[in-house]
């Protein structure tokens, strides 16, 4: 396996210098791909009222950004429906005005009033600010046609985390031929360098009635409009005021009751208090503190049918761990092999307290430090989790990062050491034009009585143009690699993979279509093939943005452990047995502009020693913008032959989301899962009575699916308030 790795590294490192277009006199503003697109922001001469009426003289004098280029379904020409953006500022805030013309008959698409709306299900405006001119990190603000807000932090050049909220004003009004918004974004809500006079910016419009996505600074169709590599520039008339130190505290009060019917215990009543605090150390560095955090209001995970040999991955949803999370979670491969996965903290024991320091030092350095302590329980010792991350910008948009993770146990016997540690570095390649993307990393774990083969190493290189998509992938993980605070899907293997795809863009009813292939090969430490998965796919996208796909997967597996996909305790597929099977699938995603939407995937084929067929998907209907009804479903029929019994089970998850106003929300999610014999009900009421201050009422219940006896039940009332 050494020769492919050496060749891979030669190609990867040789291309790095070319792809980054390095200039020894580099200036991030000059290197912005769309540097010719400049918006000059004038200082206010009067007062602007945030009322959705664009009638102030400052708006008449402001520069008009009114030529939006199409990005989807094709990236040629201007958008069908005109758009106009304007900006102005004073010593305290940035003001933004938006006019989106709409003359196509029919209702505008607006799913709900909920903050941080689903991008693809709403007519909307998104704005992307690169305040440090690094084309990697930034802030995003937006508004849907219903007047719902969107705000988030940006990382990795295009990724947006919507779990960051700040205080800002916005008002939306609708007219027969247009919809209009005004915004006021306080400068204290964002971070920027001292003496800033220029940011990078782009405006993006999604107009579902015309089935078009467009942007002020043009973006190739293969990239999201959030790509900071393709942002334009905004120049302020005068330097911005010095960013003031920020300090905010969000305490909470909680009361609740829970009863475990299975255990037969009495009702457990509890009250609790805690807080989160945020301290602006500088204009670009933030200290977050938490004491006795509670996550009762966090949305429950969507359950899945589990017939996999490995641990399933569920994303983090707790807000404290999500802000600036890329500083800690972007190492390795986030969904298969990463040294730090925040869901390892606090799910099996309450979090006592924690602190996180994160931000930038100058334009080229980012640092992150997190320390969390969990309490001792009847099953687990108290533990401390410490993570440190440093990233150095390289060339135009690439970076070199170092991470150290330490999990330490408290109150262990004096002659015993209990810890797990990982250190590693990642090099992330991102070319100036986004066409090349890559990564190389090496991590090593340290644990008592586990001396050998504690390494994890990987590399990838991807090339993406409008028509061609190519990828090379390589991973090697030692048998004894342990990252207890991370997510490691499997150990003791070597992996080589490749992918290729070609997209035709005919610009007709079918706006793009094309084939793709993905070849994954796994080898044991002795270089013997133990698994391959070859996927062949053909996808079509229609003018209304509906999608149709066909896929065939050929799978070979030599089991390294006993495996039972039916979860039958008496029978299993034995270690060392080999299986070659294939599966054909067809999938469809309907257009998002209809009130009724649906997506589904149907599959049929062989599976290990037998056969399988399943259908899964989601249907939805909205009474916009107040009620959104969805239901995900999965029906699996699996027959592995003797001695296994045939298994048929349903997973059905109806969900009702009601947004009475932009401040009052109620959602109920029911999940019926035959595989685990459980019916779960989770109902959550939220009242945002002040900006970023909430009252939650959460009810949870679980039942057996056969006799419908209750397993456990809980209700929680929680109140938070933002002192800023």
XYZ file of C-alpha atoms in Angstrom:
724
model
C 0.000 0.000 0.000
C 3.002 2.342 0.322
C 3.494 2.980 -3.424
C -0.038 4.354 -4.071
C 0.331 6.611 -1.037
C 3.687 7.953 -2.190
C 2.380 8.616 -5.683
C -0.711 10.263 -4.257
C 1.353 12.556 -2.045
C 3.616 13.508 -4.943
C 0.633 14.561 -7.048
C -1.041 16.303 -4.131
C 1.958 18.320 -2.960
C 3.176 19.152 -6.449
C -0.150 20.648 -7.363
C -0.489 22.681 -4.158
C 1.837 25.486 -5.227
C 0.212 25.787 -8.651
C -3.404 25.633 -7.491
C -3.016 28.405 -4.930
C -1.628 30.984 -7.390
C 0.689 32.162 -4.678
C 1.988 35.727 -4.843
C 4.748 36.737 -2.457
C 3.127 40.161 -2.309
C -0.305 38.645 -1.801
C -3.143 40.926 -0.870
C -6.385 39.081 -0.127
C -8.463 41.877 -1.608
C -6.551 41.879 -4.889
C -6.729 38.090 -5.032
C -10.523 38.054 -4.741
C -11.741 36.296 -7.874
C -14.496 38.865 -8.542
C -12.405 41.888 -7.570
C -13.992 43.998 -10.340
C -17.382 43.901 -8.583
C -17.226 46.790 -6.114
C -20.007 48.247 -3.991
C -19.182 51.614 -2.413
C -21.038 52.062 0.868
C -21.890 55.682 1.688
C -22.225 57.072 5.186
C -25.691 58.135 6.276
C -26.626 61.790 6.140
C -29.953 61.255 7.907
C -31.909 58.600 9.802
C -33.254 55.401 8.216
C -36.399 53.876 9.689
C -36.532 50.085 9.499
C -40.090 49.849 8.197
C -39.797 48.121 4.803
C -40.501 51.383 2.966
C -37.571 52.517 0.796
C -38.280 56.235 0.760
C -35.369 57.881 2.632
C -33.037 60.187 0.733
C -30.003 58.079 1.709
C -31.487 55.165 -0.238
C -31.974 57.407 -3.255
C -28.295 58.383 -3.086
C -27.003 54.845 -2.425
C -25.310 52.763 -5.119
C -27.662 50.242 -6.720
C -26.486 46.656 -7.177
C -29.145 45.679 -9.694
C -27.614 43.202 -12.129
C -27.881 39.666 -10.771
C -26.277 36.828 -12.749
C -27.983 33.466 -12.975
C -26.275 30.605 -11.138
C -28.954 27.910 -11.470
C -30.337 26.207 -13.439
C -27.666 27.608 -15.803
C -24.962 30.193 -15.104
C -25.379 32.259 -18.263
C -27.119 35.610 -18.625
C -29.025 37.688 -16.091
C -31.838 36.562 -13.803
C -35.342 36.640 -15.273
C -36.766 38.798 -12.471
C -34.808 41.969 -11.531
C -33.273 42.538 -8.089
C -31.851 45.646 -6.429
C -29.603 45.824 -3.358
C -28.494 48.949 -1.487
C -26.286 49.527 1.570
C -25.392 52.435 3.842
C -23.873 52.798 7.324
C -23.375 55.048 10.319
C -21.115 54.771 13.371
C -23.174 51.976 14.908
C -24.649 49.801 12.193
C -24.808 48.652 8.590
C -28.105 49.229 6.760
C -29.262 47.005 3.907
C -32.244 47.446 1.582
C -33.511 44.792 -0.829
C -36.076 45.005 -3.626
C -36.921 41.743 -5.381
C -39.293 42.229 -8.288
C -41.835 39.469 -8.872
C -44.361 39.632 -11.695
C -44.961 35.892 -12.188
C -48.568 34.983 -11.223
C -49.056 32.944 -8.100
C -48.134 33.047 -4.421
C -44.558 33.670 -3.374
C -42.981 30.606 -1.786
C -42.652 31.037 1.980
C -42.523 27.979 4.205
C -42.832 29.584 7.664
C -41.809 32.432 9.969
C -39.149 30.302 11.670
C -35.706 31.840 12.092
C -32.890 30.194 10.095
C -35.347 28.915 7.507
C -34.707 26.060 5.098
C -32.891 27.671 2.172
C -34.344 25.484 -0.594
C -37.972 25.809 0.524
C -38.345 29.620 0.479
C -37.960 32.594 -1.813
C -35.125 34.374 -0.067
C -32.182 36.758 0.037
C -28.850 35.710 1.543
C -25.892 38.039 2.125
C -22.350 36.794 2.742
C -19.800 39.054 4.489
C -16.074 38.231 4.544
C -14.996 40.796 7.133
C -11.354 39.649 7.414
C -10.830 39.324 3.647
C -9.555 35.765 4.002
C -12.156 34.184 1.671
C -12.601 31.431 4.252
C -14.568 32.736 7.257
C -17.379 35.220 7.562
C -20.990 35.959 8.478
C -24.266 35.394 6.654
C -27.536 37.306 7.021
C -30.741 36.786 5.123
C -34.504 37.057 4.946
C -37.243 34.875 3.463
C -40.323 36.141 1.678
C -42.325 35.593 4.885
C -39.984 37.940 6.766
C -38.132 35.192 8.640
C -34.546 35.977 9.654
C -31.385 34.033 8.795
C -28.032 34.539 10.521
C -24.981 32.329 10.782
C -21.201 32.102 10.781
C -19.226 30.956 7.738
C -16.223 28.613 7.542
C -14.300 26.531 5.010
C -15.000 29.130 2.339
C -18.720 28.306 1.975
C -20.133 26.370 4.954
C -22.718 28.155 7.124
C -23.576 27.299 10.727
C -27.014 28.677 11.579
C -26.651 28.040 15.313
C -25.183 31.515 15.830
C -27.764 34.200 16.623
C -27.294 37.916 17.119
C -29.532 40.932 17.666
C -30.465 42.830 14.497
C -33.538 44.483 13.034
C -35.466 43.669 9.862
C -38.823 44.483 8.282
C -40.391 42.990 5.137
C -43.299 44.301 3.056
C -45.091 42.797 0.056
C -46.426 44.619 -3.006
C -48.134 43.369 -6.151
C -44.934 43.368 -8.229
C -42.166 43.099 -5.606
C -41.229 42.277 -2.037
C -38.992 44.580 -0.017
C -36.860 44.289 3.129
C -34.858 46.697 5.243
C -32.186 45.546 7.709
C -30.095 47.134 10.426
C -27.082 45.033 11.490
C -25.148 46.507 14.468
C -21.391 46.474 13.997
C -21.042 45.102 17.550
C -22.822 41.934 16.388
C -20.011 40.923 14.011
C -16.221 40.807 14.203
C -13.832 42.653 11.917
C -10.253 44.018 12.038
C -9.467 47.355 13.576
C -9.676 50.186 11.038
C -11.632 48.140 8.466
C -12.481 50.013 5.306
C -13.245 47.065 3.039
C -15.070 43.718 3.276
C -15.827 41.059 0.705
C -19.532 40.564 -0.002
C -22.043 38.829 -2.223
C -25.836 38.879 -2.508
C -27.758 35.743 -3.454
C -31.421 35.420 -4.481
C -33.444 32.224 -4.664
C -36.613 32.722 -6.706
C -38.525 29.451 -6.731
C -41.317 30.797 -8.938
C -38.851 31.262 -11.807
C -36.746 28.254 -10.637
C -33.641 30.462 -10.594
C -30.829 31.165 -8.176
C -28.823 34.297 -8.923
C -26.006 36.379 -7.442
C -24.637 39.914 -7.747
C -21.035 38.737 -8.199
C -21.237 35.785 -10.637
C -20.686 32.276 -9.277
C -20.209 29.160 -11.455
C -23.175 26.805 -11.209
C -21.142 23.965 -9.659
C -20.506 26.045 -6.512
C -22.865 27.442 -3.866
C -23.466 31.199 -3.985
C -21.968 31.231 -0.466
C -18.518 30.566 -1.981
C -16.371 33.388 -0.598
C -13.861 32.762 -3.394
C -16.387 34.418 -5.732
C -17.512 37.320 -3.538
C -17.289 40.926 -4.690
C -16.000 43.840 -2.631
C -17.654 46.523 -0.514
C -15.724 49.706 0.288
C -16.774 51.988 3.153
C -16.585 55.743 2.690
C -14.683 56.047 5.993
C -12.990 53.443 8.217
C -15.369 51.591 10.521
C -15.516 52.495 14.217
C -13.418 50.472 16.590
C -15.249 47.331 17.632
C -16.363 47.601 21.259
C -15.860 44.862 23.804
C -18.898 42.597 23.944
C -20.228 40.952 27.074
C -23.475 39.013 27.309
C -24.962 36.503 29.712
C -27.834 34.102 28.995
C -29.028 32.498 32.246
C -31.762 29.888 32.306
C -34.343 28.625 34.799
C -35.760 25.128 34.392
C -38.398 23.002 36.011
C -39.471 19.534 34.979
C -40.891 16.151 35.850
C -40.036 12.691 34.512
C -41.309 9.182 35.156
C -39.736 5.882 34.071
C -42.561 3.344 33.765
C -40.219 0.527 32.680
C -38.117 0.850 35.823
C -41.213 1.329 37.989
C -39.736 4.323 39.806
C -41.669 7.257 41.202
C -41.934 10.608 39.405
C -38.683 12.586 39.500
C -39.155 16.347 39.909
C -36.266 18.703 39.264
C -35.405 22.368 39.114
C -32.188 23.743 37.724
C -30.300 26.912 36.872
C -27.280 27.648 34.721
C -25.915 30.147 32.262
C -23.963 30.787 29.088
C -21.750 33.867 28.816
C -19.920 35.468 25.927
C -16.969 37.853 26.338
C -15.441 39.690 23.407
C -11.727 39.554 24.221
C -11.005 41.593 21.101
C -12.654 42.474 17.812
C -11.754 39.011 16.560
C -11.506 36.794 19.679
C -14.396 35.504 21.801
C -14.494 33.648 25.117
C -17.592 31.491 25.697
C -18.371 30.185 29.182
C -21.058 27.787 30.347
C -22.086 26.469 33.744
C -24.485 23.568 34.197
C -25.796 23.822 30.611
C -29.105 22.212 29.756
C -30.126 21.096 26.265
C -33.747 20.105 26.861
C -34.964 22.312 24.005
C -32.685 20.725 21.387
C -34.582 19.026 18.559
C -34.550 15.220 18.696
C -32.611 13.219 16.120
C -34.458 11.782 13.155
C -34.301 8.015 13.582
C -33.080 5.732 10.792
C -33.402 2.036 10.061
C -30.094 0.513 11.147
C -28.767 -2.449 9.139
C -25.164 -1.180 9.132
C -22.102 -2.913 10.600
C -20.754 0.309 12.119
C -21.840 3.032 14.518
C -24.226 5.541 12.974
C -23.342 9.240 12.777
C -25.801 11.826 14.102
C -24.901 15.519 13.796
C -24.351 17.826 16.746
C -27.336 20.104 17.497
C -26.376 21.734 20.824
C -25.692 25.423 20.302
C -22.704 25.777 22.657
C -20.721 23.243 20.633
C -21.705 24.582 17.221
C -20.422 28.165 17.119
C -16.947 28.144 15.521
C -17.207 24.347 15.534
C -15.136 24.077 12.349
C -12.041 24.979 14.404
C -12.426 21.663 16.230
C -14.507 19.351 14.027
C -12.963 19.883 10.579
C -9.948 17.624 11.196
C -9.831 14.330 9.355
C -13.105 13.338 7.701
C -15.983 14.676 9.809
C -18.451 11.833 9.166
C -16.073 8.861 9.254
C -12.731 9.632 10.926
C -12.288 12.702 13.107
C -10.317 13.125 16.360
C -12.977 15.321 17.985
C -16.745 14.809 17.897
C -18.547 17.017 20.417
C -21.472 14.602 20.844
C -19.122 12.445 22.927
C -19.421 15.127 25.636
C -22.465 15.163 27.868
C -24.680 12.455 26.377
C -23.859 9.868 29.056
C -23.242 12.309 31.931
C -24.271 15.927 32.635
C -21.863 18.708 31.679
C -20.738 20.583 34.785
C -18.986 23.559 33.150
C -16.941 24.535 30.163
C -15.080 27.284 28.360
C -14.197 27.931 24.741
C -11.821 30.547 23.343
C -11.939 31.015 19.581
C -11.141 33.576 16.948
C -8.448 35.114 14.794
C -5.001 36.542 15.452
C -4.222 38.874 12.588
C -5.438 37.863 9.139
C -3.648 34.518 8.879
C -4.050 32.721 12.223
C -7.109 31.138 13.871
C -7.013 29.573 17.326
C -9.475 27.543 19.331
C -9.363 26.136 22.865
C -12.146 24.194 24.582
C -12.296 22.687 28.052
C -15.377 20.795 29.287
C -15.965 18.766 32.462
C -18.703 16.188 32.969
C -20.039 15.051 36.324
C -19.604 11.640 37.902
C -22.586 9.301 37.590
C -23.352 5.803 38.809
C -21.929 4.378 35.559
C -19.192 6.861 34.615
C -16.326 8.625 36.334
C -16.050 12.397 36.067
C -14.121 13.331 32.953
C -12.407 16.356 31.464
C -12.253 17.029 27.713
C -9.680 19.480 26.387
C -9.219 20.433 22.735
C -6.729 22.901 21.269
C -6.630 23.899 17.602
C -4.389 26.260 15.628
C -4.842 27.040 11.923
C -2.472 29.026 9.724
C -3.666 30.398 6.414
C -1.444 29.303 3.526
C -1.282 30.923 0.116
C -4.617 32.367 -1.042
C -7.226 30.109 0.588
C -5.476 27.001 1.950
C -4.568 26.321 5.581
C -2.383 24.206 7.839
C -3.916 23.113 11.140
C -2.779 21.394 14.342
C -5.083 19.765 16.892
C -4.585 18.198 20.321
C -7.378 16.342 22.130
C -7.195 15.067 25.704
C -9.804 12.994 27.543
C -8.875 12.542 31.196
C -10.637 10.563 33.936
C -10.910 11.842 37.519
C -10.742 9.894 40.796
C -9.037 6.816 39.355
C -6.930 4.525 41.592
C -3.540 6.045 42.453
C -1.585 3.385 40.581
C -3.707 3.690 37.403
C -3.700 6.127 34.480
C -6.879 6.562 32.479
C -6.689 8.899 29.536
C -7.000 9.066 25.786
C -5.090 11.629 23.719
C -4.820 12.463 20.043
C -2.573 14.921 18.277
C -2.463 15.587 14.562
C -2.126 18.002 11.711
C -4.215 18.664 8.608
C -3.305 20.494 5.433
C -6.371 21.795 3.588
C -6.002 22.771 -0.039
C -8.428 25.256 -1.616
C -7.484 26.899 -4.888
C -8.279 30.503 -5.682
C -11.083 29.567 -8.087
C -12.484 26.676 -5.974
C -11.752 24.199 -8.782
C -9.217 22.251 -6.708
C -9.982 21.000 -3.216
C -7.909 18.673 -1.100
C -6.727 17.489 2.285
C -3.859 15.609 3.862
C -3.772 14.642 7.527
C -1.852 12.512 10.015
C -3.171 11.839 13.540
C -1.815 9.719 16.360
C -3.480 8.527 19.547
C -1.912 7.855 22.953
C -3.444 5.539 25.523
C -2.050 3.385 28.359
C -1.246 -0.240 27.455
C -1.911 0.406 23.759
C 1.531 1.105 22.268
C 1.431 0.130 18.584
C -0.432 1.135 15.425
C -2.163 4.148 16.958
C -2.215 6.202 13.766
C -4.780 7.549 11.317
C -3.750 9.100 8.025
C -5.664 10.242 4.975
C -5.462 12.264 1.791
C -7.840 13.417 -0.892
C -7.673 15.577 -4.004
C -10.731 16.756 -5.944
C -11.116 18.637 -9.222
C -14.477 20.217 -10.044
C -15.537 22.219 -13.106
C -18.908 22.867 -14.669
C -18.780 19.551 -16.518
C -16.085 17.385 -14.916
C -15.759 16.132 -11.343
C -12.779 13.947 -10.376
C -11.567 12.676 -7.016
C -8.798 10.554 -5.486
C -8.962 9.311 -1.889
C -6.622 7.399 0.407
C -6.895 6.447 4.095
C -4.914 4.226 6.449
C -5.979 3.554 10.052
C -4.034 1.455 12.533
C -5.686 -1.383 14.433
C -5.121 0.312 17.778
C -6.021 3.877 16.838
C -8.358 5.188 19.540
C -10.005 8.600 19.538
C -12.515 8.322 22.385
C -13.515 11.980 22.058
C -13.837 11.600 18.283
C -15.781 9.581 15.745
C -13.942 6.615 14.208
C -16.172 4.465 12.034
C -13.705 1.579 11.719
C -10.030 0.749 12.404
C -7.340 -1.555 11.055
C -7.699 -0.962 7.324
C -6.224 0.732 4.276
C -8.493 2.445 1.781
C -8.072 3.602 -1.818
C -10.903 5.208 -3.722
C -11.629 7.206 -6.838
C -14.627 9.048 -8.243
C -15.468 10.579 -11.603
C -18.504 12.318 -13.016
C -19.476 14.249 -16.112
C -22.369 16.700 -16.382
C -24.059 17.695 -19.632
C -25.717 21.143 -19.568
C -28.191 21.290 -22.493
C -30.188 24.292 -21.107
C -33.578 22.805 -22.027
C -36.278 21.044 -19.993
C -33.500 18.864 -18.619
C -31.007 21.505 -17.484
C -28.264 19.034 -16.618
C -27.676 15.306 -16.564
C -24.773 12.930 -16.498
C -23.118 9.768 -15.180
C -20.839 9.281 -12.210
C -18.840 6.427 -10.759
C -17.332 5.860 -7.343
C -14.872 3.059 -6.582
C -14.108 2.289 -2.912
C -11.628 -0.444 -1.936
C -10.725 -1.567 1.606
C -7.690 -3.710 2.449
C -6.609 -5.344 5.703
C -3.136 -4.662 7.201
C -1.783 -7.570 5.144
C -2.932 -5.774 1.948
C -5.684 -8.326 1.199
C -8.919 -6.945 -0.251
C -11.644 -7.224 2.402
C -14.328 -4.991 0.909
C -15.236 -3.030 -2.170
C -18.189 -0.841 -2.997
C -18.609 0.289 -6.610
C -21.383 2.798 -7.336
C -22.627 3.665 -10.824
C -25.115 6.532 -11.017
C -26.950 8.669 -13.564
C -28.689 11.870 -12.432
C -31.003 14.306 -14.198
C -32.090 17.784 -13.059
C -35.128 19.367 -14.679
C -35.921 23.023 -15.351
C -38.238 23.137 -12.321
C -35.316 21.824 -10.198
C -36.870 18.384 -9.746
C -34.251 15.599 -9.702
C -34.279 11.981 -10.902
C -31.509 9.471 -10.240
C -30.631 5.851 -11.045
C -27.950 3.930 -9.158
C -26.442 0.448 -9.054
C -24.090 -0.594 -6.241
C -21.862 -3.676 -6.363
C -20.661 -4.710 -2.912
C -18.123 -7.320 -1.782
C -17.522 -7.925 1.955
C -15.290 -10.262 3.940
C -16.570 -9.934 7.498
C -13.979 -9.195 10.155
C -16.467 -9.694 12.997
C -19.677 -11.599 13.503
C -22.571 -9.570 12.116
C -26.329 -9.791 12.416
C -28.285 -7.146 10.453
C -31.578 -8.582 11.756
C -30.484 -8.112 15.404
C -31.565 -11.701 16.091
C -29.560 -12.748 19.212
C -29.484 -16.420 18.202
C -28.130 -16.165 14.640
C -25.390 -14.216 12.898
C -23.174 -14.091 9.826
C -19.801 -15.483 10.976
C -16.456 -13.674 10.968
C -14.409 -14.499 7.849
C -17.418 -15.294 5.638
C -17.531 -13.576 2.229
C -20.487 -12.049 0.371
C -20.911 -10.432 -3.038
C -24.193 -8.609 -3.574
C -25.713 -5.774 -5.592
C -28.497 -3.240 -5.237
C -30.386 -1.156 -7.806
C -32.038 2.125 -6.728
C -34.147 4.846 -8.286
C -34.786 8.184 -6.568
C -36.849 11.301 -7.232
C -37.056 14.769 -5.658
C -40.017 16.920 -6.668
C -39.883 20.659 -7.338
C -39.763 22.764 -4.171
C -42.082 25.515 -5.403
C -45.264 23.426 -5.083
C -47.239 23.355 -1.861
C -47.075 19.549 -2.019
C -43.528 18.143 -2.198
C -42.135 14.656 -2.048
C -38.963 12.659 -2.425
C -38.520 8.901 -2.484
C -35.949 6.190 -3.120
C -36.838 2.594 -3.968
C -34.184 -0.141 -3.900
C -34.120 -3.856 -4.615
C -31.349 -6.432 -4.807
C -29.267 -8.967 -2.950
C -27.932 -8.344 0.562
C -25.260 -10.549 2.179
C -26.720 -14.110 2.204
C -30.167 -13.124 0.940
C -32.261 -10.337 -0.562
C -33.518 -6.915 0.420
C -35.960 -4.342 -0.847
C -36.930 -1.026 0.691
C -38.549 2.292 -0.008
C -37.805 5.472 1.902
C -38.485 9.152 1.510
C -40.470 12.148 2.714
C -43.733 13.817 1.756
C -44.771 17.314 2.766
C -47.479 19.916 2.464
C -47.457 23.521 3.634
C -50.207 25.985 4.450
C -47.841 28.877 4.014
C -46.480 30.498 5.972
C -48.121 29.078 9.098
C -48.182 25.281 8.931
C -45.646 22.851 7.477
C -46.522 19.129 7.532
C -43.955 16.455 6.672
C -43.635 12.727 7.070
C -40.489 10.677 6.543
C -40.903 6.955 6.016
C -38.939 3.751 5.493
C -40.212 0.262 4.784
C -37.595 -2.507 4.779
C -38.144 -6.118 3.702
C -35.049 -8.258 4.369
C -34.742 -12.021 3.889
C -31.268 -13.456 4.600
C -32.381 -17.085 4.230
C -32.009 -19.886 6.764
C -31.530 -19.775 9.699
C -32.692 -16.126 9.772
C -36.343 -15.230 9.822
C -37.657 -12.744 7.282
C -37.769 -9.225 8.692
C -40.239 -6.522 7.705
C -40.397 -3.255 9.590
C -41.691 0.263 9.211
C -40.195 3.557 10.337
C -42.678 6.436 10.048
C -42.088 9.976 11.296
C -44.897 12.533 10.876
C -43.965 16.082 11.914
C -46.075 19.202 12.319
C -44.373 22.609 12.457
C -46.597 25.617 13.217
C -45.251 29.182 13.211
C -47.986 31.412 14.588
C -45.786 34.520 14.237
C -42.063 35.210 13.864
C -41.818 34.783 17.673
C -44.157 31.890 18.541
C -43.511 28.337 17.288
C -44.851 24.878 17.998
C -43.503 21.630 16.552
C -44.481 18.028 17.217
C -42.463 15.059 15.920
C -43.796 11.493 16.212
C -41.524 8.548 15.325
C -42.885 5.012 15.018
C -39.993 2.539 14.756
C -40.787 -1.181 14.519
C -37.113 -2.155 14.473
C -36.570 -0.937 18.047
C -40.192 -1.464 19.157
C -40.731 2.183 20.105
C -43.082 5.095 19.469
C -41.582 8.460 20.414
C -43.477 11.743 20.747
C -41.574 15.007 21.098
C -43.551 18.251 21.250
C -41.853 21.638 21.679
C -43.397 25.086 22.169
C -41.167 28.165 21.868
C -41.955 31.827 22.577
C -39.201 34.304 21.702
C -40.503 37.064 23.961
C -37.369 39.208 23.560
C -34.503 39.058 20.998
C -32.631 35.755 21.548
C -34.599 35.213 24.796
C -37.007 32.279 24.921
C -39.523 30.291 26.904
C -39.677 26.583 25.992
C -42.196 23.927 26.957
C -41.036 20.445 25.895
C -42.988 17.195 26.244
C -41.499 13.754 25.484
C -43.160 10.337 25.648
C -42.113 6.829 24.600
C -44.363 3.773 24.122
C -43.965 0.127 23.187
C -45.335 -0.469 19.679
C -47.151 -3.702 20.516
C -49.241 -3.188 23.642
C -48.793 0.639 23.631
C -47.726 0.683 27.266
C -45.797 3.792 28.211
C -42.038 3.390 28.661
C -41.141 6.838 30.025
C -42.462 10.372 29.988
C -41.076 13.838 30.722
C -42.104 17.489 30.584
C -39.750 20.479 30.914
C -40.370 24.233 31.190
C -37.316 26.380 30.476
C -36.773 30.144 30.335
C -33.719 32.017 29.006
C -32.925 35.726 28.843
C -30.109 37.494 26.996
C -28.463 40.252 29.054
C -26.338 42.218 26.575
